[in-house]
């Protein structure tokens, strides 16, 4: 059965963050600062032994804020028309014990609370809220009915910058720039064939419930407030896998939001389900040649409900059928399982021993991927277990063989 794919997913993303499908979120760990006050220097390409590869994909803009002071018991709304998320940073935190900074979306459905200690201990970044407005208020503790003591002591907070999602115009320009640069970036993650054959995960609920279930442990990464990758939960412990070219250190992990359940509610788009957001925590292992980073998350109990994937610790077989749950361009979860370039019409292993950063580290395929899909699991249709970690494009696209990675991580997973 053919269905509308990434175009539908893009519409879902825009509607989902502005409509009723936005999440009610519990308090989460705030994000530390990695970005400078000016526009961030994004890691566009890496070069290892002459091989270029895209880094994390840009999705947002860092904006300076002037006059962002907020007194105790006061609030302020930061609006960026057309943005799909807003993430707030504070340069000043003058609060009494028990005071809370509350950041919410326009409706108040998605809300996070922080003490001064929580914020200052993590470089003063908050979790993002969905939509184009962030409402920041200071909820004071104790009695100061008329606010006289607060004003005399100059108490309150100051917002000095935000990271926000791109507008539709900015996304269109970024997409045009990406297409213009494809000739110079042969390993850009790629749509192979005449049409994009990715489909909203919701399309698989009844037609392929196993593939749908295996898309639930796959998460969207928002790195530093402005970059994208994909990750997935591996095994029963607090373990996530993504690419080395997405991030490599615990500091970067703690600058990364991990979004579970970010998918369209219906096959044809519409609102998204309620995303559950947690922060990255510790990098447990990373490797540039096999291009993986194994990391943990904070508030692990919040995401256990979405399950985990198992690895298939063996060599892949030519012609073995595949599917790839992913977040291309940060879209709600899509799954690639069809491939019109294959006689069977299904995604399949093209070359089980393909050269990546070193000889025979990878396997190749013509399943569609795109920027932001880096770190996605490549799953065998035969076993419904992961046999590769997607990282390269170029038609064929390719992923690092999971048996190569497992050989290094047996004691950690």
XYZ file of C-alpha atoms in Angstrom:
413
model
C 0.000 0.000 0.000
C 1.393 3.408 -1.043
C 0.858 6.428 1.161
C 1.867 10.085 1.189
C 5.168 10.375 2.960
C 7.537 13.141 4.077
C 5.370 15.967 2.769
C 2.594 14.732 5.052
C 5.068 14.383 7.911
C 6.174 17.982 7.456
C 2.569 19.204 7.628
C 2.071 17.088 10.735
C 5.082 18.723 12.360
C 3.757 22.216 11.750
C 0.228 21.451 12.890
C 1.313 19.325 15.814
C 3.329 22.018 17.541
C 0.605 24.645 17.250
C -2.511 22.563 17.756
C -4.121 20.521 20.481
C -1.683 17.663 20.136
C 1.107 19.394 22.038
C 2.376 17.560 25.117
C 1.595 18.037 28.763
C 5.134 17.657 30.080
C 6.427 17.106 33.582
C 9.306 19.076 35.020
C 12.517 18.152 33.256
C 16.215 18.761 33.693
C 17.313 22.093 32.179
C 19.850 22.236 29.369
C 23.375 23.569 29.746
C 24.755 26.159 27.332
C 26.929 25.116 24.415
C 26.074 27.916 22.020
C 27.815 31.292 21.924
C 25.770 34.507 22.012
C 26.244 34.948 18.270
C 25.098 32.557 15.572
C 26.408 29.056 16.358
C 29.173 27.510 14.289
C 27.488 24.339 13.075
C 29.463 21.202 12.310
C 28.530 20.862 8.658
C 31.016 18.235 7.518
C 33.737 16.079 9.008
C 36.703 14.669 7.135
C 38.197 11.327 8.207
C 40.712 9.831 5.791
C 39.363 12.037 2.987
C 35.728 10.970 3.453
C 33.226 13.774 4.033
C 30.111 13.227 6.125
C 27.347 15.573 7.252
C 27.291 16.555 10.889
C 24.164 17.332 12.887
C 21.541 19.074 10.745
C 20.632 22.700 11.459
C 17.046 23.220 12.574
C 17.017 26.447 14.560
C 18.262 29.977 15.109
C 19.945 31.541 18.137
C 18.383 34.945 18.933
C 19.755 37.615 21.286
C 17.219 39.226 23.643
C 17.434 42.797 24.964
C 15.377 44.063 27.883
C 14.542 40.543 29.044
C 14.288 41.275 32.779
C 11.393 39.695 34.695
C 10.646 40.607 38.325
C 9.472 38.114 40.931
C 5.763 37.313 40.557
C 5.833 38.747 37.023
C 5.795 37.067 33.612
C 6.793 37.763 30.039
C 6.026 36.130 26.718
C 8.720 35.669 24.061
C 7.151 35.336 20.605
C 8.818 34.275 17.342
C 6.087 34.035 14.717
C 6.203 30.794 12.746
C 8.835 29.048 14.907
C 7.983 25.488 15.949
C 9.744 25.630 19.345
C 11.330 28.176 21.698
C 14.124 27.462 24.200
C 15.142 30.053 26.823
C 18.489 31.058 28.379
C 19.006 33.255 31.465
C 21.946 35.596 32.130
C 20.707 36.548 35.626
C 19.048 34.528 38.391
C 18.320 36.596 41.517
C 15.850 34.436 43.422
C 15.013 33.588 47.022
C 14.986 30.042 48.356
C 11.839 28.343 47.148
C 11.288 30.646 44.172
C 10.610 28.836 40.884
C 11.066 29.872 37.270
C 8.215 28.464 35.198
C 8.488 28.162 31.401
C 5.463 27.068 29.389
C 3.993 27.119 25.911
C 1.225 29.578 25.047
C -1.540 27.269 26.268
C 0.211 26.223 29.484
C -0.124 22.549 28.496
C 3.644 22.052 28.223
C 5.336 23.397 31.341
C 8.696 23.094 33.118
C 9.686 24.394 36.567
C 13.197 25.182 37.799
C 14.885 26.402 40.941
C 17.826 28.779 40.656
C 20.118 25.916 41.630
C 18.802 23.665 38.855
C 19.273 26.391 36.259
C 22.677 27.655 37.420
C 23.932 24.094 37.673
C 23.201 23.535 33.994
C 24.299 26.785 32.351
C 20.872 28.409 32.597
C 19.142 26.757 29.609
C 15.576 25.464 29.910
C 13.853 22.680 28.004
C 12.252 23.821 24.753
C 8.498 24.382 24.556
C 6.549 23.663 21.381
C 5.088 26.441 19.253
C 6.223 29.994 18.608
C 5.779 31.418 22.119
C 7.476 30.771 25.455
C 5.857 32.221 28.583
C 8.356 32.813 31.399
C 7.209 33.702 34.894
C 8.816 33.834 38.318
C 6.743 32.205 41.035
C 7.886 33.587 44.364
C 7.943 31.815 47.688
C 7.220 33.526 51.013
C 5.315 36.693 51.711
C 6.079 39.886 49.835
C 2.531 40.972 49.085
C 3.281 44.211 47.276
C 6.653 43.101 45.892
C 8.483 45.928 47.669
C 11.327 43.744 48.978
C 11.798 42.137 45.574
C 12.108 45.492 43.822
C 14.445 46.939 46.427
C 16.689 43.893 46.125
C 16.421 43.902 42.285
C 15.250 40.314 42.432
C 14.119 38.412 39.376
C 15.631 36.900 36.236
C 16.911 38.120 32.885
C 16.487 36.303 29.566
C 19.392 37.163 27.277
C 18.877 34.725 24.391
C 16.637 32.029 23.007
C 17.091 29.177 20.576
C 14.070 28.882 18.301
C 12.908 26.706 15.453
C 13.045 27.896 11.885
C 10.053 29.541 10.223
C 8.512 28.091 7.054
C 10.441 30.639 4.980
C 13.713 29.767 6.698
C 13.079 26.050 6.245
C 12.366 26.551 2.554
C 15.581 28.525 2.095
C 17.590 25.928 4.030
C 16.127 23.173 1.862
C 16.964 25.092 -1.328
C 20.529 25.687 -0.087
C 20.853 21.990 0.775
C 19.734 20.912 -2.691
C 22.133 23.375 -4.305
C 25.003 21.922 -2.258
C 24.296 18.250 -2.959
C 26.769 18.050 -5.830
C 29.543 19.157 -3.480
C 28.442 16.821 -0.659
C 28.314 13.307 -2.089
C 27.679 11.704 1.302
C 24.687 13.869 2.230
C 21.922 11.618 3.507
C 19.815 10.942 0.479
C 16.442 10.312 -1.071
C 17.098 7.547 -3.609
C 14.849 7.005 -6.619
C 12.223 9.315 -8.067
C 10.139 9.885 -4.943
C 10.518 10.037 -1.179
C 9.162 6.728 0.093
C 9.207 7.476 3.812
C 5.793 7.252 5.513
C 4.341 8.494 8.778
C 4.776 5.878 11.512
C 1.023 5.970 12.167
C 0.482 4.423 8.722
C 2.015 1.197 10.070
C -0.213 0.806 13.148
C -2.518 -1.755 11.537
C -0.639 -2.787 8.397
C 2.673 -3.554 10.164
C 2.258 -3.351 13.963
C 5.706 -4.822 14.658
C 7.452 -2.112 12.645
C 5.273 0.497 14.335
C 6.140 -0.850 17.793
C 9.823 -0.762 16.880
C 9.540 2.920 15.974
C 8.533 3.860 19.538
C 12.075 3.576 21.053
C 13.374 5.960 18.330
C 13.877 9.563 19.481
C 14.376 12.962 17.919
C 17.482 14.768 19.197
C 17.591 18.549 19.568
C 21.260 19.403 20.116
C 22.274 22.789 21.496
C 18.807 24.088 20.634
C 19.600 24.378 16.925
C 20.789 20.997 15.548
C 19.141 17.645 14.793
C 19.950 13.950 14.823
C 18.103 10.701 15.614
C 18.815 8.212 18.433
C 17.271 5.023 19.786
C 17.116 3.105 23.027
C 19.192 -0.077 22.937
C 18.526 -2.881 25.453
C 16.806 -2.781 28.822
C 19.203 -0.405 30.567
C 19.459 3.378 30.328
C 21.307 3.318 27.005
C 20.850 5.318 23.793
C 22.766 5.101 20.499
C 23.388 7.850 17.979
C 26.281 8.875 15.720
C 29.679 10.144 16.835
C 29.228 12.997 14.364
C 26.133 14.146 16.317
C 27.951 14.621 19.634
C 30.831 13.057 21.559
C 31.025 14.383 25.140
C 28.884 14.309 28.284
C 28.718 18.103 28.194
C 27.210 17.883 24.715
C 24.868 15.100 25.831
C 23.573 17.355 28.597
C 22.987 20.002 25.926
C 20.746 17.584 24.018
C 16.993 17.130 24.306
C 15.736 13.604 23.601
C 12.130 13.552 22.323
C 10.132 10.334 22.483
C 6.611 9.837 21.113
C 7.032 12.674 18.587
C 4.874 11.280 15.789
C 1.770 12.119 13.792
C -1.474 11.006 15.407
C -2.896 9.936 12.023
C -1.450 8.380 8.884
C -2.365 11.424 6.797
C -0.860 13.932 9.231
C -2.656 16.362 11.506
C -1.620 16.896 15.119
C 1.262 15.077 16.749
C 1.070 12.834 19.769
C 2.300 14.290 23.031
C 6.116 14.189 23.011
C 7.961 13.225 26.174
C 11.220 15.164 26.495
C 14.211 14.251 28.641
C 17.792 15.500 28.644
C 20.876 13.529 27.718
C 23.301 12.742 30.530
C 26.514 10.689 30.317
C 28.454 9.655 27.206
C 29.519 6.097 27.969
C 31.479 5.353 24.791
C 32.142 6.980 21.432
C 34.158 6.090 18.336
C 34.901 8.112 15.206
C 35.637 5.208 12.846
C 32.487 3.254 13.737
C 30.709 6.605 14.146
C 28.721 5.797 17.286
C 28.031 7.475 20.615
C 26.470 5.472 23.447
C 24.875 7.677 26.098
C 22.357 7.748 28.945
C 19.493 10.131 29.688
C 18.199 11.870 32.784
C 14.749 10.953 34.126
C 15.033 7.493 32.568
C 11.761 6.311 34.151
C 9.826 8.771 31.974
C 10.844 7.068 28.726
C 10.847 3.386 29.719
C 7.235 3.097 28.539
C 8.389 3.405 24.921
C 10.367 0.166 25.021
C 13.729 -0.650 23.487
C 15.331 -2.254 20.462
C 17.523 -5.342 20.368
C 20.650 -5.753 18.295
C 21.234 -8.526 15.757
C 24.874 -9.406 16.388
C 25.718 -11.053 13.052
C 26.806 -10.203 9.552
C 23.995 -8.872 7.332
C 22.979 -10.793 4.201
C 22.709 -9.334 0.705
C 19.048 -8.887 -0.205
C 17.874 -9.033 3.423
C 14.822 -6.783 3.773
C 14.985 -3.702 6.038
C 13.052 -0.815 7.533
C 14.314 2.403 9.139
C 12.364 4.451 11.733
C 13.806 7.980 11.731
C 13.313 11.732 12.198
C 14.429 13.285 8.878
C 14.710 17.092 9.134
C 13.356 16.716 12.663
C 9.962 15.573 11.370
C 7.656 13.403 13.482
C 8.635 9.730 13.215
C 8.559 8.243 9.732
C 9.456 4.734 8.605
C 11.167 3.758 5.372
C 10.376 0.222 4.260
C 9.710 0.582 0.534
C 12.289 0.990 -2.214
C 11.197 1.304 -5.823
C 14.769 0.626 -6.975
C 14.495 -2.949 -5.668
C 12.677 -5.596 -7.728
C 10.663 -6.599 -4.663
C 9.738 -2.989 -3.915
C 11.131 -3.338 -0.383
C 14.209 -1.838 1.285
C 17.023 -4.374 1.312
C 20.728 -4.791 1.975
C 22.600 -3.872 -1.197
C 26.166 -4.633 -0.077
C 26.731 -6.327 3.314
C 30.436 -5.351 3.359
C 30.583 -1.700 2.373
C 33.369 0.780 3.109
C 32.589 3.524 5.625
C 35.348 5.262 7.562
C 37.320 2.030 7.196
C 37.091 -1.019 4.938
C 34.014 -3.231 5.420
C 32.667 -1.356 8.448
C 29.300 -0.652 6.825
C 26.406 -2.186 4.903
C 24.675 -0.254 2.129
C 21.040 0.159 1.029
C 18.851 2.464 -1.052
C 16.253 3.117 1.680
C 15.406 6.838 1.793
C 16.953 9.001 4.533
C 17.529 12.727 4.938
C 19.387 15.237 7.077
C 18.513 14.571 10.722
C 18.243 10.808 10.119
C 21.815 10.337 11.349
C 21.812 7.799 14.177
C 18.671 5.912 13.088
C 18.390 2.139 13.584
C 18.415 -0.010 10.446
C 16.224 -2.990 11.307
C 16.130 -6.423 9.703
C 12.662 -7.416 8.516
C 13.585 -11.056 9.168
C 14.450 -10.692 12.867
C 13.038 -7.237 13.726
C 16.363 -6.446 15.378
C 18.881 -3.700 14.552
C 21.642 -4.692 12.148
C 23.141 -1.256 11.373
C 23.446 2.311 12.681
C 22.618 4.686 9.818
C 25.157 7.420 9.128
C 26.003 7.966 5.417
C 24.089 9.039 2.324
C 24.933 9.211 -1.350
C 22.698 6.509 -2.878
C 23.573 3.986 -1.760
C 23.100 5.132 1.805
C 24.855 3.155 4.499
C 24.996 2.285 8.174
C 27.739 0.946 10.409
C 27.236 -2.783 10.918
C 25.927 -3.354 14.415
C 28.067 -6.470 14.876
C 31.140 -4.204 14.534
C 29.763 -1.829 17.182
C 28.611 -4.618 19.505
C 32.128 -6.039 19.583
C 33.242 -2.828 21.330
C 30.218 -2.338 23.589
C 29.425 -5.785 25.003
C 30.230 -4.760 28.566
C 28.203 -1.549 28.387
C 24.853 -2.688 26.947
